[in-house]
mmCIF file of C-alpha atoms in Angstrom:
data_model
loop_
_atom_site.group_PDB
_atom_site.id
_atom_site.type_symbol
_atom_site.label_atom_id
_atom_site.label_comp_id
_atom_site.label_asym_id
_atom_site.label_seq_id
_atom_site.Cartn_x
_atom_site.Cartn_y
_atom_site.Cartn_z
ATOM 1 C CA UNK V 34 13.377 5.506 -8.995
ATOM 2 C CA UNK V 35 14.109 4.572 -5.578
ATOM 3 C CA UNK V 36 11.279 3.063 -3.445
ATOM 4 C CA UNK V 37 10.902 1.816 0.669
ATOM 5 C CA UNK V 38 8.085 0.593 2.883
ATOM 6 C CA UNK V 39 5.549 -1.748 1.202
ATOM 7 C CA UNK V 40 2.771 0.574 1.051
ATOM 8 C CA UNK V 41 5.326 3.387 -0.560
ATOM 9 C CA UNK V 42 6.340 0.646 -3.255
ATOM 10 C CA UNK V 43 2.845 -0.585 -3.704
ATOM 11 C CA UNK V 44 1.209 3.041 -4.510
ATOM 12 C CA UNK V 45 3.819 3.783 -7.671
ATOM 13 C CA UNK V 46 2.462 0.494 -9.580
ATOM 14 C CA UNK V 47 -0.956 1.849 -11.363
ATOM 15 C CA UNK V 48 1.026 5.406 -11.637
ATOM 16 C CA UNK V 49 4.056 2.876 -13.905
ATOM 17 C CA UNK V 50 1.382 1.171 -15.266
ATOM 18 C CA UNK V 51 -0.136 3.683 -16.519
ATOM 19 C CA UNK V 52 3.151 5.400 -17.764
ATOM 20 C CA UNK V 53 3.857 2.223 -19.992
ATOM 21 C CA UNK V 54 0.454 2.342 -21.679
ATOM 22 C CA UNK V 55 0.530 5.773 -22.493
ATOM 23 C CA UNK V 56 4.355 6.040 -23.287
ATOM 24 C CA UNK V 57 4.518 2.544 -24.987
ATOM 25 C CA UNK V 58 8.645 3.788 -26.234
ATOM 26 C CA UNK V 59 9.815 4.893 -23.119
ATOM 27 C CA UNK V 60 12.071 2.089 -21.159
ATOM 28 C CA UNK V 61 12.051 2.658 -16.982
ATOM 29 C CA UNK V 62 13.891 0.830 -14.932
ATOM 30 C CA UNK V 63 12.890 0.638 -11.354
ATOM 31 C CA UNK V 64 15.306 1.155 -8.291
ATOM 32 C CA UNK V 65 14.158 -1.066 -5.110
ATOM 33 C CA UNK V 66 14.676 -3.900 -2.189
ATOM 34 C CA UNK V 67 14.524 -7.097 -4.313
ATOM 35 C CA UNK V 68 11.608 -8.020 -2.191
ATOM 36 C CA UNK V 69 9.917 -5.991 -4.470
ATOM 37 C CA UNK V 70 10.542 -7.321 -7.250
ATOM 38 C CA UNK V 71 7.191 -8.969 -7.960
ATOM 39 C CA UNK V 72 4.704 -5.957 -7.868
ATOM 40 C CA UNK V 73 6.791 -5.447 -11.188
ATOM 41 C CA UNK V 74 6.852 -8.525 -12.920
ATOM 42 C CA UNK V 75 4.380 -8.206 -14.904
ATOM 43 C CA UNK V 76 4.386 -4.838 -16.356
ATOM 44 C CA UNK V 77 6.337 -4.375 -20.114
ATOM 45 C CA UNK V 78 8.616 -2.269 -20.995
ATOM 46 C CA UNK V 79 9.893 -2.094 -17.524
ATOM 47 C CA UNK V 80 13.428 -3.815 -15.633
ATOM 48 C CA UNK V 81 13.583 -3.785 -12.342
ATOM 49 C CA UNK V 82 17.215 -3.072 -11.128
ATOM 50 C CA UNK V 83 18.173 -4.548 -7.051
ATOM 51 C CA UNK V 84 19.148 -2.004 -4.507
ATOM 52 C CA UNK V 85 21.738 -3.654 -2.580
ATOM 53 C CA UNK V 86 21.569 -1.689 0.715
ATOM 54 C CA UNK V 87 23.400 -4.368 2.792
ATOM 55 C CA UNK V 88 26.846 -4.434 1.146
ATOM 56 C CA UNK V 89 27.212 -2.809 -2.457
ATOM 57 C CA UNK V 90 25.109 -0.260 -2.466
ATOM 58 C CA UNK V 91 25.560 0.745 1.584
ATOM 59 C CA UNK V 92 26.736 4.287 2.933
ATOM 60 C CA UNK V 93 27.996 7.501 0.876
ATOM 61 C CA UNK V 94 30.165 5.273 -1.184
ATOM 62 C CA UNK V 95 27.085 3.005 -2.060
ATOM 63 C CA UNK V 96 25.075 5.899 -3.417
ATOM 64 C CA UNK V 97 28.453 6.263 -5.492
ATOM 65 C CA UNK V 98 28.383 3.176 -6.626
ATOM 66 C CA UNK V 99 24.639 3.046 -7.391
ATOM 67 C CA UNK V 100 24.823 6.078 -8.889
ATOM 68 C CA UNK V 101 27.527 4.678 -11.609
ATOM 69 C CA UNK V 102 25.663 1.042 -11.698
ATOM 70 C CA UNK V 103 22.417 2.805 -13.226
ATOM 71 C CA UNK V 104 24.547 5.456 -15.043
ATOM 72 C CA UNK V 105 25.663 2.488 -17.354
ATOM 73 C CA UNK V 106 22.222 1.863 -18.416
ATOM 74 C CA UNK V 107 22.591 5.104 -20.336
ATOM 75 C CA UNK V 108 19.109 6.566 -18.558
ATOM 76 C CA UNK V 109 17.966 10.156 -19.708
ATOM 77 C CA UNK V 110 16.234 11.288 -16.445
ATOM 78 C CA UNK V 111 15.772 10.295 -12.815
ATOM 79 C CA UNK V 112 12.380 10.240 -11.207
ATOM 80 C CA UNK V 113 12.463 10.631 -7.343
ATOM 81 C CA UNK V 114 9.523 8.941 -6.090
ATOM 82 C CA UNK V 115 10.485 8.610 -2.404
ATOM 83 C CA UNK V 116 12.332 12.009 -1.457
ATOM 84 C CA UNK V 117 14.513 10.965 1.108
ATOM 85 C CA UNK V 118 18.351 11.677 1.679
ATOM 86 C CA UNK V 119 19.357 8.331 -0.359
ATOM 87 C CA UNK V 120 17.315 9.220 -3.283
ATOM 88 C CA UNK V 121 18.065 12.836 -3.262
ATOM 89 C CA UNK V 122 21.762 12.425 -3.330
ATOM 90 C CA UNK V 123 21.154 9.639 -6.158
ATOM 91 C CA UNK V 124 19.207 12.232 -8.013
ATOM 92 C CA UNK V 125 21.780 15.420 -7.163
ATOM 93 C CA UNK V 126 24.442 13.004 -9.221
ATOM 94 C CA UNK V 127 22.449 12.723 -11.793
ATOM 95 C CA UNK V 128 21.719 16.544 -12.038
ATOM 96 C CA UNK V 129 25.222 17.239 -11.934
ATOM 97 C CA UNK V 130 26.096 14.941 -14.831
ATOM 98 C CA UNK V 131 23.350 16.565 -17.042
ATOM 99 C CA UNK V 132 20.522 14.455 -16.720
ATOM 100 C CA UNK V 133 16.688 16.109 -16.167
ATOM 101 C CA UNK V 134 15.471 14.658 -12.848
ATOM 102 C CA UNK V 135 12.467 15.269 -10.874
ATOM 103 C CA UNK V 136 11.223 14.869 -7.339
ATOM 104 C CA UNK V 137 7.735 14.076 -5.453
ATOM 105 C CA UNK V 138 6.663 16.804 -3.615
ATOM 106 C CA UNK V 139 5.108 15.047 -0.279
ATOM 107 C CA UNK V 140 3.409 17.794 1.004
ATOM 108 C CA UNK V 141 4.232 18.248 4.240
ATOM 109 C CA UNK V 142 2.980 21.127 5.160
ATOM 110 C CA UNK V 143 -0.319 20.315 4.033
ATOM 111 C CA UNK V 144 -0.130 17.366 6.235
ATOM 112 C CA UNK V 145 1.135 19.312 9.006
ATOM 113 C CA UNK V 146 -2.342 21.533 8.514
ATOM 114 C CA UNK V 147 -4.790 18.497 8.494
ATOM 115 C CA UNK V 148 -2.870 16.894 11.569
ATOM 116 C CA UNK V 149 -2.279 19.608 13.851
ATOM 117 C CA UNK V 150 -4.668 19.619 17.199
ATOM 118 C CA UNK V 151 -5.231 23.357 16.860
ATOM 119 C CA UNK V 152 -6.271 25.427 13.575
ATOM 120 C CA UNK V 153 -6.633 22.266 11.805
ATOM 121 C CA UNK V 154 -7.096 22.468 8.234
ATOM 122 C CA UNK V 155 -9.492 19.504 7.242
ATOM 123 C CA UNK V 156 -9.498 19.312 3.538
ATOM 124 C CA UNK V 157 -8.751 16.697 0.946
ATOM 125 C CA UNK V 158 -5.177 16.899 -0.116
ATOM 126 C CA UNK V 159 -3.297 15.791 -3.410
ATOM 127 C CA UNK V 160 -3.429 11.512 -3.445
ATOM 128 C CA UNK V 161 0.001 10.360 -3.886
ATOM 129 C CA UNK V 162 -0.976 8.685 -6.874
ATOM 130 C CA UNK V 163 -1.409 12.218 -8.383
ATOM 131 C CA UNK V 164 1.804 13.590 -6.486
ATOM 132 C CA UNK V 165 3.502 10.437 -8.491
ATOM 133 C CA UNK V 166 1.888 11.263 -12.061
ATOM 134 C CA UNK V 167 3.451 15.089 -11.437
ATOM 135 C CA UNK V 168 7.123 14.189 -11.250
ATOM 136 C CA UNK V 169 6.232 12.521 -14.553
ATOM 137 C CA UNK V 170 4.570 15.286 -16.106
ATOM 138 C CA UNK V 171 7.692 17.750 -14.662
ATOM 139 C CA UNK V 172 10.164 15.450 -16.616
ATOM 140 C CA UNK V 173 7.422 15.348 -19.506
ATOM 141 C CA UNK V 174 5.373 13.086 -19.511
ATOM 142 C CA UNK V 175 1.749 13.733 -18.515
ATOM 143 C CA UNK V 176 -0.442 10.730 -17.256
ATOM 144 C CA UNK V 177 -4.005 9.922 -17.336
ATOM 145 C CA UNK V 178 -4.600 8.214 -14.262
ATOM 146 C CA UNK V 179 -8.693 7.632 -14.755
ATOM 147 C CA UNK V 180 -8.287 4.290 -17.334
ATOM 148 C CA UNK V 181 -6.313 1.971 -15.169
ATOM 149 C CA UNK V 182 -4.975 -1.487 -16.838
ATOM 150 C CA UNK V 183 -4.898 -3.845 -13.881
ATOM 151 C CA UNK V 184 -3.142 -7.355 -13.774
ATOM 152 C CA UNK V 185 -5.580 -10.578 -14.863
ATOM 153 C CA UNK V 186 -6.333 -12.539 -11.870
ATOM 154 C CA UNK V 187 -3.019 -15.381 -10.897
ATOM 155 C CA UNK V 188 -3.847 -18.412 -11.836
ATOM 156 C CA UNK V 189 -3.307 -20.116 -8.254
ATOM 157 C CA UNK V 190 -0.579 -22.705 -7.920
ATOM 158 C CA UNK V 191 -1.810 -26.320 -6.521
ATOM 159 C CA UNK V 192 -0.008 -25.519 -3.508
ATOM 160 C CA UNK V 193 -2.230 -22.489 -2.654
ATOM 161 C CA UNK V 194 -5.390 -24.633 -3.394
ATOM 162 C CA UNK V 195 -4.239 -27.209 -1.154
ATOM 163 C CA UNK V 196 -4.415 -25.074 1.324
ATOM 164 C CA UNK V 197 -7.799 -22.406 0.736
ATOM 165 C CA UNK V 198 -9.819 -25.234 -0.784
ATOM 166 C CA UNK V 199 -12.056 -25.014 -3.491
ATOM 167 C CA UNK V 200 -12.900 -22.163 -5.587
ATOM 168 C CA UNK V 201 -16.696 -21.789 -5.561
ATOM 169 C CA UNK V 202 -17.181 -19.708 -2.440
ATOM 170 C CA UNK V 203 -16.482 -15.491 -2.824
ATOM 171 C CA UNK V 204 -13.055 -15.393 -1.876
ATOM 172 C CA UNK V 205 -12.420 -11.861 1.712
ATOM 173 C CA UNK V 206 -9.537 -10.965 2.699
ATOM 174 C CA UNK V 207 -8.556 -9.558 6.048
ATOM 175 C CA UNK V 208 -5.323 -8.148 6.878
ATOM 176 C CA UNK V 209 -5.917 -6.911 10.243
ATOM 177 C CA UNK V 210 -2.672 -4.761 11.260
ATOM 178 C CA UNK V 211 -0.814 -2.540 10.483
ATOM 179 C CA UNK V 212 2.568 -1.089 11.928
ATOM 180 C CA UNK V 213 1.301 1.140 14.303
ATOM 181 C CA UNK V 214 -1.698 -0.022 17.016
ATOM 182 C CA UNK V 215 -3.575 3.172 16.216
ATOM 183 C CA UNK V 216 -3.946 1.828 13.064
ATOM 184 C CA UNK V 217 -5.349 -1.536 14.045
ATOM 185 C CA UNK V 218 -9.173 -2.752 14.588
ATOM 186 C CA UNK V 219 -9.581 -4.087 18.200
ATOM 187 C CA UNK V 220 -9.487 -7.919 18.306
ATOM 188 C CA UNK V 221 -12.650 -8.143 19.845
ATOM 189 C CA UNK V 222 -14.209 -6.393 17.300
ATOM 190 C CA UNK V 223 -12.599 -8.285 13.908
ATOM 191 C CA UNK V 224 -13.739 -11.455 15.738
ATOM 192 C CA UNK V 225 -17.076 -10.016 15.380
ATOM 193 C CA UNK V 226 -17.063 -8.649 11.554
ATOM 194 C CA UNK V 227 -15.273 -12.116 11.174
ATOM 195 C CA UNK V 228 -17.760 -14.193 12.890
ATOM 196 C CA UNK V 229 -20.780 -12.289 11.225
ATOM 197 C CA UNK V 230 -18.923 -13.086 7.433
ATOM 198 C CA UNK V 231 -18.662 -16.326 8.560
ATOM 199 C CA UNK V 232 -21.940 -17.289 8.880
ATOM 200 C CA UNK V 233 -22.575 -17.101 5.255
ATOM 201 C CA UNK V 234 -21.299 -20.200 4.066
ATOM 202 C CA UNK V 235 -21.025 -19.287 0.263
ATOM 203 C CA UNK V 236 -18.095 -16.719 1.682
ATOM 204 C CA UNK V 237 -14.394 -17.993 2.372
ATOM 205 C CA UNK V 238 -12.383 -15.779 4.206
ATOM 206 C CA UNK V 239 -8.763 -15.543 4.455
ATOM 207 C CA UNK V 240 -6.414 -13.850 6.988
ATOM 208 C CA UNK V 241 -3.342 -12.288 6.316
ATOM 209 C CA UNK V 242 -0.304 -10.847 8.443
ATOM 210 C CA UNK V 243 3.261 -12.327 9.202
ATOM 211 C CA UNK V 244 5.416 -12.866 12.099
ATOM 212 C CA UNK V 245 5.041 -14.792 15.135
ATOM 213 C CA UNK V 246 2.771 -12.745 17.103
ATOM 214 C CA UNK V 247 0.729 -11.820 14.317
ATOM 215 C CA UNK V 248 0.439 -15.749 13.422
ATOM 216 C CA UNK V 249 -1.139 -16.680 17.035
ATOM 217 C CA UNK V 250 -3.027 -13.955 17.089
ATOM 218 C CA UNK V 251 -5.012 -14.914 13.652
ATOM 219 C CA UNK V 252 -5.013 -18.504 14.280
ATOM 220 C CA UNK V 253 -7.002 -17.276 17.636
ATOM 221 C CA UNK V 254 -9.114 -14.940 15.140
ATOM 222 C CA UNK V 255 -9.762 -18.176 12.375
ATOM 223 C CA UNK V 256 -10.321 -21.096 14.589
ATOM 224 C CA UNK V 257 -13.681 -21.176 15.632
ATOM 225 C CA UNK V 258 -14.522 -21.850 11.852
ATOM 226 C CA UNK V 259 -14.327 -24.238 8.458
ATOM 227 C CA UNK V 260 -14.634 -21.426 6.065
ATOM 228 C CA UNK V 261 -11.674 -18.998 7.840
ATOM 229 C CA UNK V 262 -7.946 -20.049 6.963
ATOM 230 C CA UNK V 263 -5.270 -18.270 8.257
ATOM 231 C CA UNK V 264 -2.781 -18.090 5.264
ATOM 232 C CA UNK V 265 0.228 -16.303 7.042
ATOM 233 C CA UNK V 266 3.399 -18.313 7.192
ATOM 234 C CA UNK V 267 1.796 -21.016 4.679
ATOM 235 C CA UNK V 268 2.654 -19.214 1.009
ATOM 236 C CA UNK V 269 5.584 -17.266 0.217
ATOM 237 C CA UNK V 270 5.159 -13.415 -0.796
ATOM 238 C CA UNK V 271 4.766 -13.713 -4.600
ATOM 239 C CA UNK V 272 1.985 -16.671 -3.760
ATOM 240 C CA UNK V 273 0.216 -14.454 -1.356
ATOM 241 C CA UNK V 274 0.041 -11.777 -4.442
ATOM 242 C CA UNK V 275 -1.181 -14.512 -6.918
ATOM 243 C CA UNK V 276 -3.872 -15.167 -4.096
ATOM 244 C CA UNK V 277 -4.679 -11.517 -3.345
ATOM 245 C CA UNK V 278 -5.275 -11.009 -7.267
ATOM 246 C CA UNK V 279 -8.134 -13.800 -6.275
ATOM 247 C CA UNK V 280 -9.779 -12.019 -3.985
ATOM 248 C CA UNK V 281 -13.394 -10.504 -4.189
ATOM 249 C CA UNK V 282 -12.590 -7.867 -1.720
ATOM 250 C CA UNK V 283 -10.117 -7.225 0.927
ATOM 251 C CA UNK V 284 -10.411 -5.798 4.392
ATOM 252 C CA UNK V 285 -7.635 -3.909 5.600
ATOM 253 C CA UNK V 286 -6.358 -1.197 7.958
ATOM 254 C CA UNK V 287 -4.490 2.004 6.370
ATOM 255 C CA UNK V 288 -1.498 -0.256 5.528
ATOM 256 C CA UNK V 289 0.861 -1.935 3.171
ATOM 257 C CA UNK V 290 -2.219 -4.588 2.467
ATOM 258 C CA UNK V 291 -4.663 -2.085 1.040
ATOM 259 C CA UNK V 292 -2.090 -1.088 -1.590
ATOM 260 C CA UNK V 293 -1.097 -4.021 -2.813
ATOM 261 C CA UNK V 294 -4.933 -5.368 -3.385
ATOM 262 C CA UNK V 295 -5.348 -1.832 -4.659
ATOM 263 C CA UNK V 296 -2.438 -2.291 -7.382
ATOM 264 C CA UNK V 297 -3.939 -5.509 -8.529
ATOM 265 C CA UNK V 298 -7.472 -4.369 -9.222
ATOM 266 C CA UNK V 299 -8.992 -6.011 -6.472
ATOM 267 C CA UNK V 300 -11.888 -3.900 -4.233
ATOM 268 C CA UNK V 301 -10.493 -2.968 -0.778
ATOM 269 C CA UNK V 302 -12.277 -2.209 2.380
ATOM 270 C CA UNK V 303 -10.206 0.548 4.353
ATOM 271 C CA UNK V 304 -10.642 1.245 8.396
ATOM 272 C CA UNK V 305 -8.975 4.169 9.848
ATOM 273 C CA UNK V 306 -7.862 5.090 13.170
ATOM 274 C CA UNK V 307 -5.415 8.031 13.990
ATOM 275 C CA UNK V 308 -4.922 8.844 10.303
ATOM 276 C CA UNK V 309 -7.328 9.716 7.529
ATOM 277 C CA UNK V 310 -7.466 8.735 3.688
ATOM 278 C CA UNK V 311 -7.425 13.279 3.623
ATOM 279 C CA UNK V 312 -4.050 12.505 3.782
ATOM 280 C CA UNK V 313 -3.559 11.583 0.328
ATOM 281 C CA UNK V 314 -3.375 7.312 1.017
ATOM 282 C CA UNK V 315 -6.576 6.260 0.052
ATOM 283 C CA UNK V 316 -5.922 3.181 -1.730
ATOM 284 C CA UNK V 317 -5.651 3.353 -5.985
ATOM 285 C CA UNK V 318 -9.258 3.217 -7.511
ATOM 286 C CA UNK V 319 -11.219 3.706 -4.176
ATOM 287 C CA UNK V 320 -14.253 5.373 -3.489
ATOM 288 C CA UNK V 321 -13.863 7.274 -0.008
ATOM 289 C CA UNK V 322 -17.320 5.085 1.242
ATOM 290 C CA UNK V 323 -15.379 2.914 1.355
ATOM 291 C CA UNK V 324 -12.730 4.005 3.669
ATOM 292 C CA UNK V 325 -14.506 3.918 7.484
ATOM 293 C CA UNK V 326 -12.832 6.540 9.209
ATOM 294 C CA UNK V 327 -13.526 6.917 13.427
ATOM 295 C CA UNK V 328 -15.597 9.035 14.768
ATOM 296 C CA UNK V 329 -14.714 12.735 14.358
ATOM 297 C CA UNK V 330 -17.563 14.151 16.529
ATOM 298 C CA UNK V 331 -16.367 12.213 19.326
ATOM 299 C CA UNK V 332 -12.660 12.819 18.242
ATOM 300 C CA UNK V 333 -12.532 16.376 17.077
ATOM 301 C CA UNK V 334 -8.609 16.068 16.548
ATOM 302 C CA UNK V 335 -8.604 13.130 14.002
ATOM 303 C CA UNK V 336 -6.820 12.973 12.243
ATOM 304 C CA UNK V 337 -4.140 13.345 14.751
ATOM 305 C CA UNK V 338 -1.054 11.290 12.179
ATOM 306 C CA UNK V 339 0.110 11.216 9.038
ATOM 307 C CA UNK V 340 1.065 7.748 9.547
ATOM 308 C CA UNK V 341 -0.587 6.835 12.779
ATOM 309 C CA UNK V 342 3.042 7.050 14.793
ATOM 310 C CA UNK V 343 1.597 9.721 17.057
ATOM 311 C CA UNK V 344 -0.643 8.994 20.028
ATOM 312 C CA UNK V 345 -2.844 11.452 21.991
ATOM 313 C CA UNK V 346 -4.211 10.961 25.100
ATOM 314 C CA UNK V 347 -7.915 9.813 25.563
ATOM 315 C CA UNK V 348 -8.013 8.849 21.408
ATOM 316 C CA UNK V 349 -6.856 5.092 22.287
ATOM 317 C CA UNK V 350 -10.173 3.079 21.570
ATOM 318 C CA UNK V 351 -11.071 6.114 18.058
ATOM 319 C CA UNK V 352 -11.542 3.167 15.998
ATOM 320 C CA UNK V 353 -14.341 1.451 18.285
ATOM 321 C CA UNK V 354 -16.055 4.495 16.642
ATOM 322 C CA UNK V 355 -16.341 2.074 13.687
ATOM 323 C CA UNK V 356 -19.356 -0.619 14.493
ATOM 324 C CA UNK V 357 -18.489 -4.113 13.482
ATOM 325 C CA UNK V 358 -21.812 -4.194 11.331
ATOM 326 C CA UNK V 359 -20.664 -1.233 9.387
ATOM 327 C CA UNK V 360 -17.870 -3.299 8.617
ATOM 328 C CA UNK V 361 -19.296 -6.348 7.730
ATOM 329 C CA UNK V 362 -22.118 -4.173 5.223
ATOM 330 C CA UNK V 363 -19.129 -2.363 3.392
ATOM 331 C CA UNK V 364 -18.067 -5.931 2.611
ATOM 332 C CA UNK V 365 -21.259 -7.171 1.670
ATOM 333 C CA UNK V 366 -21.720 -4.283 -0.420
ATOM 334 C CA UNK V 367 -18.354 -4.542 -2.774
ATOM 335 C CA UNK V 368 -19.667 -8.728 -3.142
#
């Protein structure tokens, strides 16, 4: 299987998870960025092999190579669960030498329907959770998606409690971007949903986000109070996962964030600007109340992006459609 952005990885873990419960003999092995390693670790029956894209595995004669690297580990069929050029000329090798293989549909055209400005179709389309669990079922395995396993909470290192304190207080996260800005709550209105969670003292909230900008820009967000910590830059990656699994629920925009609580069982919060969960990227296990979507009377062509890279005139401030105090009961709610 080869996997890409965050989100992308994050979204095949309770479909795996699944497949290892319910096809305890079967052996998969895992194609992706070793920064991925970790949403993995802790499933059986399951090795997770590094895609060098950098030097072994890069260009044509990469895919060669990687193509004759996982050939050795005498696999019986090859599960495309990313459909792009890399992983379809992976899979075409592995056609020609015999092997069954099988490839997500991503249904574009649907997406093309829901998106368009004119003669929109607004319907619910296929999650990709389900558009995962059909590649298995065309290579023969069905899945049963409804009775998730999910990790047991991390047991938090002393280095993570150092810095969050302790453990008494209902533990929110907040990851507040996302890659594109039509994706992302306006400042001035997280300071509010923060501020308002903040007053409740038995609540300890904690932001997360990377980068420099992203870093100021949170510290800015958590300083006005005790019970706010700004976690990014403090823990590496596989920390901030044992800390996520901690969490009572998580706040985040239609991002790489929301999957990864998702994948580890914990409740997640979802805001949405240019795109819509419709799409198919509601997080695993979520009820759709619990993905606030903008306005739609006052933005007739939401959602206007399957991914939120497309911007239309006049829909710039959608998400101020979505009232801090919404917010901050959605939260309340899941606690």
């Amino acid at each position: 299987m080869r996997l890409s952005a965050m989100g992308d990885v994050a979204m095949t873990v309770p479909v795996l998870r699944a497949f290892v419960k319910q096809y305890p003999e079967v052996k998969i092995t895992v194609i992706s960025r070793p920064f991925f390693k970790p949403f993995f670790d802790e499933i059986p029956n399951l090795d997770f092999f590094a895609f060098d894209e950098k030097e072994r595995h890069k260009g044509f004669s990469g895919l060669l190579r990687l193509f004759r690297d996982v050939k050795k580990l005498k696999i019986d069929a090859f599960a495309d669960l990313h459909n792009v050029l890399r992983s379809k000329i992976v899979s075409l090798l592995f056609a020609l030498s015999g092997k069954k293989r099988a490839t997500v549909d991503k249904g574009r055209e649907g997406k093309k329907e829901l998106t368009r400005s004119e003669n929109k179709i607004f319907k619910q389309l296929p999650t990709m959770f389900e558009r995962h669990a059909k590649v298995f079922q065309e290579l023969g395995f069905y899945l049963d998606l409804s009775n998730s396993d999910f990790p047991e909470k991390a047991t938090l290192s002393s280095e993570i409690l150092e810095i969050i304190g302790s453990q008494n207080q209902k533990l929110i996260g907040i990851a507040p971007f996302a890659q594109y800005n039509s994706k992302v709550y306006p400042q001035d209105l997280m300071q509010e949903v923060i501020t308002k969670l903040a007053e409740n003292k038995s609540y300890k909230i904690l932001l997360f986000g990377g980068g420099k900008k992203e870093i100021e820009i949170l510290d800015s967000l958590s300083q006005p109070f005790e019970n706010v910590i700004n976690m990014a830059g403090k823990i590496k990656f596989q920390q901030e996962l044992q800390l996520i699994s901690n969490l009572d629920v998580m706040l985040s925009m239609d991002s790489g964030n929301a999957h990864i609580a998702a994948m580890l069982g914990v409740k997640v919060v979802t805001l949405w600007g240019a795109t819509h969960p419709y799409a198919g990227f509601l997080p695993f296990n979520q009820t759709m109340e619990n993905a606030l979507t903008s306005e739609r009377n006052q933005y007739p062509q939401l959602p206007t992006s399957v991914y939120g890279n497309k911007i239309i005139e006049g829909y710039e401030d959608a998400m101020r459609s979505i009232s801090p105090e919404k917010v901050v009961f959605s939260i309340q709610s899941q606690l």
